[in-house]
PDB file of C-alpha atoms in Angstrom:
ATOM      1  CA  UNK A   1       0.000   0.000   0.000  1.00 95.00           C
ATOM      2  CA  UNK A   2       1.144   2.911  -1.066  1.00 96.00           C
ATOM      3  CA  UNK A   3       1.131   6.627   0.917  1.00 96.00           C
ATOM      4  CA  UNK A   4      -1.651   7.695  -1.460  1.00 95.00           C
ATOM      5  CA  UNK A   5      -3.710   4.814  -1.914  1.00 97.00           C
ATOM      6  CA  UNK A   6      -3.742   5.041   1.854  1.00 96.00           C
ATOM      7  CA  UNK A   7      -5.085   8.392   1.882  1.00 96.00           C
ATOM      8  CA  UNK A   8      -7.842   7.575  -0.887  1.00 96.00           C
ATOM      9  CA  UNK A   9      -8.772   4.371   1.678  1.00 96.00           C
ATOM     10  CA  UNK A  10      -9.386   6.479   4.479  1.00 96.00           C
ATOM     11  CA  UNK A  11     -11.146   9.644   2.047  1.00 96.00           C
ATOM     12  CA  UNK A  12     -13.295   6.743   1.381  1.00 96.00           C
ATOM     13  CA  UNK A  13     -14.404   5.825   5.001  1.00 96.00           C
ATOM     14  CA  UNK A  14     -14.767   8.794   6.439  1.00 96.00           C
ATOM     15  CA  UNK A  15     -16.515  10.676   3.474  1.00 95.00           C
ATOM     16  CA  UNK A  16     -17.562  13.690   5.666  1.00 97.00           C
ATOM     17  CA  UNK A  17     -14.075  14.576   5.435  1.00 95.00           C
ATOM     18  CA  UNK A  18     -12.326  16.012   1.933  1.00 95.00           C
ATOM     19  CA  UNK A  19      -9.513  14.456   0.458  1.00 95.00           C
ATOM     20  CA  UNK A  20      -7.199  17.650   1.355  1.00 96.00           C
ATOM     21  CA  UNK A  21      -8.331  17.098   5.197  1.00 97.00           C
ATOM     22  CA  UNK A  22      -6.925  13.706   4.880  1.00 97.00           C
ATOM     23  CA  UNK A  23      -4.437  14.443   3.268  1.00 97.00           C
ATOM     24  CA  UNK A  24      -3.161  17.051   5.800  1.00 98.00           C
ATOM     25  CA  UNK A  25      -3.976  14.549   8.753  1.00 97.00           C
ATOM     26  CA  UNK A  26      -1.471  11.661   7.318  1.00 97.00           C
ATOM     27  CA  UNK A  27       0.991  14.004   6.284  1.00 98.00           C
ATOM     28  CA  UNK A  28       1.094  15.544  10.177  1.00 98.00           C
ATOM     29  CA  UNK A  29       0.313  11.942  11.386  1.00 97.00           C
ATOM     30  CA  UNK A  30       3.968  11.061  10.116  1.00 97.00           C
ATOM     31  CA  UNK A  31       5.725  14.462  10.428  1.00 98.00           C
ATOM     32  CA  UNK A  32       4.849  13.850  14.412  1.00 98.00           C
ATOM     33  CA  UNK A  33       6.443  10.146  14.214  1.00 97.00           C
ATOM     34  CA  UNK A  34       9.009  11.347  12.176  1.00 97.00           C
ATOM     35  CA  UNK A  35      10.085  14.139  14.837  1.00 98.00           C
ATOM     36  CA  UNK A  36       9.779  11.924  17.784  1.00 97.00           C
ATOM     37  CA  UNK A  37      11.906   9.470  16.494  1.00 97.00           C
ATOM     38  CA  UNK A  38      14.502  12.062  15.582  1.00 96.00           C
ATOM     39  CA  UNK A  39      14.353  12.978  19.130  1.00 96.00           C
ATOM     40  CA  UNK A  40      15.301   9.758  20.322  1.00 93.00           C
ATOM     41  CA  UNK A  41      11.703   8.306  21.478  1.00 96.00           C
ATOM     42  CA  UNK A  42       9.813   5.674  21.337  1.00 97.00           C
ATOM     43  CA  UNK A  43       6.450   5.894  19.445  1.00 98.00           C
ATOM     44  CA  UNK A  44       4.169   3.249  20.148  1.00 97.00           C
ATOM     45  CA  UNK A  45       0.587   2.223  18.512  1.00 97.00           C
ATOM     46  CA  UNK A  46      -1.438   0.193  20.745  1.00 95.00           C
ATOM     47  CA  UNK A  47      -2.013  -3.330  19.216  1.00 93.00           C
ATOM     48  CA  UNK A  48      -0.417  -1.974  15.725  1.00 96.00           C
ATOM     49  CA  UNK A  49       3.286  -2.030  16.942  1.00 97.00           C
ATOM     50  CA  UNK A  50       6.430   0.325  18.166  1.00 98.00           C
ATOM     51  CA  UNK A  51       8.845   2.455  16.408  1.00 98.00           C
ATOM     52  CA  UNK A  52      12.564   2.990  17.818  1.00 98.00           C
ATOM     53  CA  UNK A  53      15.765   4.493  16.897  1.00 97.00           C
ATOM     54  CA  UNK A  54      18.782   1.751  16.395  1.00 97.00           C
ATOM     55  CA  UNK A  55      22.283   3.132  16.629  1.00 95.00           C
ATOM     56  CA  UNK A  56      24.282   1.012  14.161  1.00 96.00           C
ATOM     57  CA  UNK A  57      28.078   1.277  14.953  1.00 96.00           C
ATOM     58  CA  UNK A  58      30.916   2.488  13.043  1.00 96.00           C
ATOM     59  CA  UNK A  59      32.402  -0.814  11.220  1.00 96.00           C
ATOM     60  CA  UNK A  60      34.822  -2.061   8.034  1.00 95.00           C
ATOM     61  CA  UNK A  61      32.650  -3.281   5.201  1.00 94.00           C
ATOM     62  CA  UNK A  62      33.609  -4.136   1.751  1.00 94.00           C
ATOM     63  CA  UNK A  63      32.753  -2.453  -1.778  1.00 93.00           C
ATOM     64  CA  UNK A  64      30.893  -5.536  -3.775  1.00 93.00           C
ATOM     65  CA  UNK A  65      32.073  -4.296  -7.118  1.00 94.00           C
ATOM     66  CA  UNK A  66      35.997  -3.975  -6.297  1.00 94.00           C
ATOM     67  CA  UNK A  67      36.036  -5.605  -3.329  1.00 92.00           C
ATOM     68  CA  UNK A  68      37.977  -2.884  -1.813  1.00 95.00           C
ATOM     69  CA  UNK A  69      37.974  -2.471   2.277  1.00 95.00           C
ATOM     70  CA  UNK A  70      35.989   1.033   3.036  1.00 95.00           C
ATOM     71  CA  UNK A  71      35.046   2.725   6.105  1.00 95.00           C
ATOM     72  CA  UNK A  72      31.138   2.299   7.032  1.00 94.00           C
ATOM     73  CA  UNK A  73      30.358   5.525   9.275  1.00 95.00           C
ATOM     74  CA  UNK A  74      27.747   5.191  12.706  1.00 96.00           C
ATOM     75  CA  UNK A  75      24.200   5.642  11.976  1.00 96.00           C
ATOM     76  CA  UNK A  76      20.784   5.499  12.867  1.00 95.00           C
ATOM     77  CA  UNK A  77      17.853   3.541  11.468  1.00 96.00           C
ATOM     78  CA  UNK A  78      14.106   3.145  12.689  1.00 96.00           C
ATOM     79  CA  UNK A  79      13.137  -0.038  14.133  1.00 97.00           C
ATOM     80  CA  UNK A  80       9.699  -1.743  13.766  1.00 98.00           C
ATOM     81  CA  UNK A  81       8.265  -3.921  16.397  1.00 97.00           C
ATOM     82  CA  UNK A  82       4.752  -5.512  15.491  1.00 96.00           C
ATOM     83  CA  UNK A  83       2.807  -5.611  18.330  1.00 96.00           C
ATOM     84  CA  UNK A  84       1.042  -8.863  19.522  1.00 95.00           C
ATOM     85  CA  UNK A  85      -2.473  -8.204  17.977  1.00 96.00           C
ATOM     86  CA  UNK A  86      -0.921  -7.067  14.584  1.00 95.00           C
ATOM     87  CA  UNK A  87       1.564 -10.220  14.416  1.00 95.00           C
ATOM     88  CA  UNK A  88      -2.249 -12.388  15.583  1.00 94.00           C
ATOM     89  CA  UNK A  89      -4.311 -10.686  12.789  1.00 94.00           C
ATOM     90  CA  UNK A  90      -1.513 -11.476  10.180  1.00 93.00           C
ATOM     91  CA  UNK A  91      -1.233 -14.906  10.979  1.00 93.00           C
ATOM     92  CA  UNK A  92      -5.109 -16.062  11.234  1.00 88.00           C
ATOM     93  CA  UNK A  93      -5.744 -18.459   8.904  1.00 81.00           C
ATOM     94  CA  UNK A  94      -8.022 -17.233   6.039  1.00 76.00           C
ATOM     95  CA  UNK A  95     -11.327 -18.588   6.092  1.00 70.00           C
ATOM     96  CA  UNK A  96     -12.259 -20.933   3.118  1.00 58.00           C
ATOM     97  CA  UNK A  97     -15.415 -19.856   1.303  1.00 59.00           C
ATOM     98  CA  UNK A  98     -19.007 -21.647   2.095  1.00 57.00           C
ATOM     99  CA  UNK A  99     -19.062 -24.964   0.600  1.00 54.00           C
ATOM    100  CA  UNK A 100     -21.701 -25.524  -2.179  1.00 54.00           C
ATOM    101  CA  UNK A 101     -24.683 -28.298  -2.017  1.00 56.00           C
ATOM    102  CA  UNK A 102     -26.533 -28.764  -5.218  1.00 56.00           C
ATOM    103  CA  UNK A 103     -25.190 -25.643  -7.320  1.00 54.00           C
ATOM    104  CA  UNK A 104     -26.587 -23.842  -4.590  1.00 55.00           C
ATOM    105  CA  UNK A 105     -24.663 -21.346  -1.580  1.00 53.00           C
ATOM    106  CA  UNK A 106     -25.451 -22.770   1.504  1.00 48.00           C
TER     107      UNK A 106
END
């Protein structure tokens, strides 16, 4: 799912709303996750899942194409937990469709 198919899911549910309001709502939705990340916290969504920050440390790594030894500098990356309700819906078997007796939907 894309950023904008999102949007036109939720314009669609919640059609008292314009497409600009919802629009404005996702875009502040992940400006606010994207700031409190940068400042080091932990965002967390109830039975979706948590965001952190991982430090990854300085380290030697190698250039695939040459081969050649190069310097890989300290960073940060965001982390995704899934939280135990996400990881429950995911997994739940899909339901087979009702069987059919005599041509006919039961």
């Amino acid at each position: 799912m894309t950023r904008s198919e999102l949007i036109a899911g939720l314009a669609e549910d919640n059609p008292h709303l314009t497409l600009a309001d919802v629009e404005r709502i996702v875009s502040s939705f992940f400006d606010e996750m994207t700031a409190a990340l940068a400042r080091g916290e932990r965002v967390e969504l109830r039975g979706f899942g948590a965001f952190t920050v991982k430090h990854r440390n300085a380290r030697a790594g190698r250039n695939p194409r040459t081969g050649e030894a190069v310097e890989v500098a300290q960073k940060s990356v965001p982390f995704f937990k899934a939280g135990k309700e996400l990881r429950e819906r995911i997994n739940k078997p899909i339901s087979a469709p009702a069987a059919k007796k005599n041509g006919v939907k039961s």
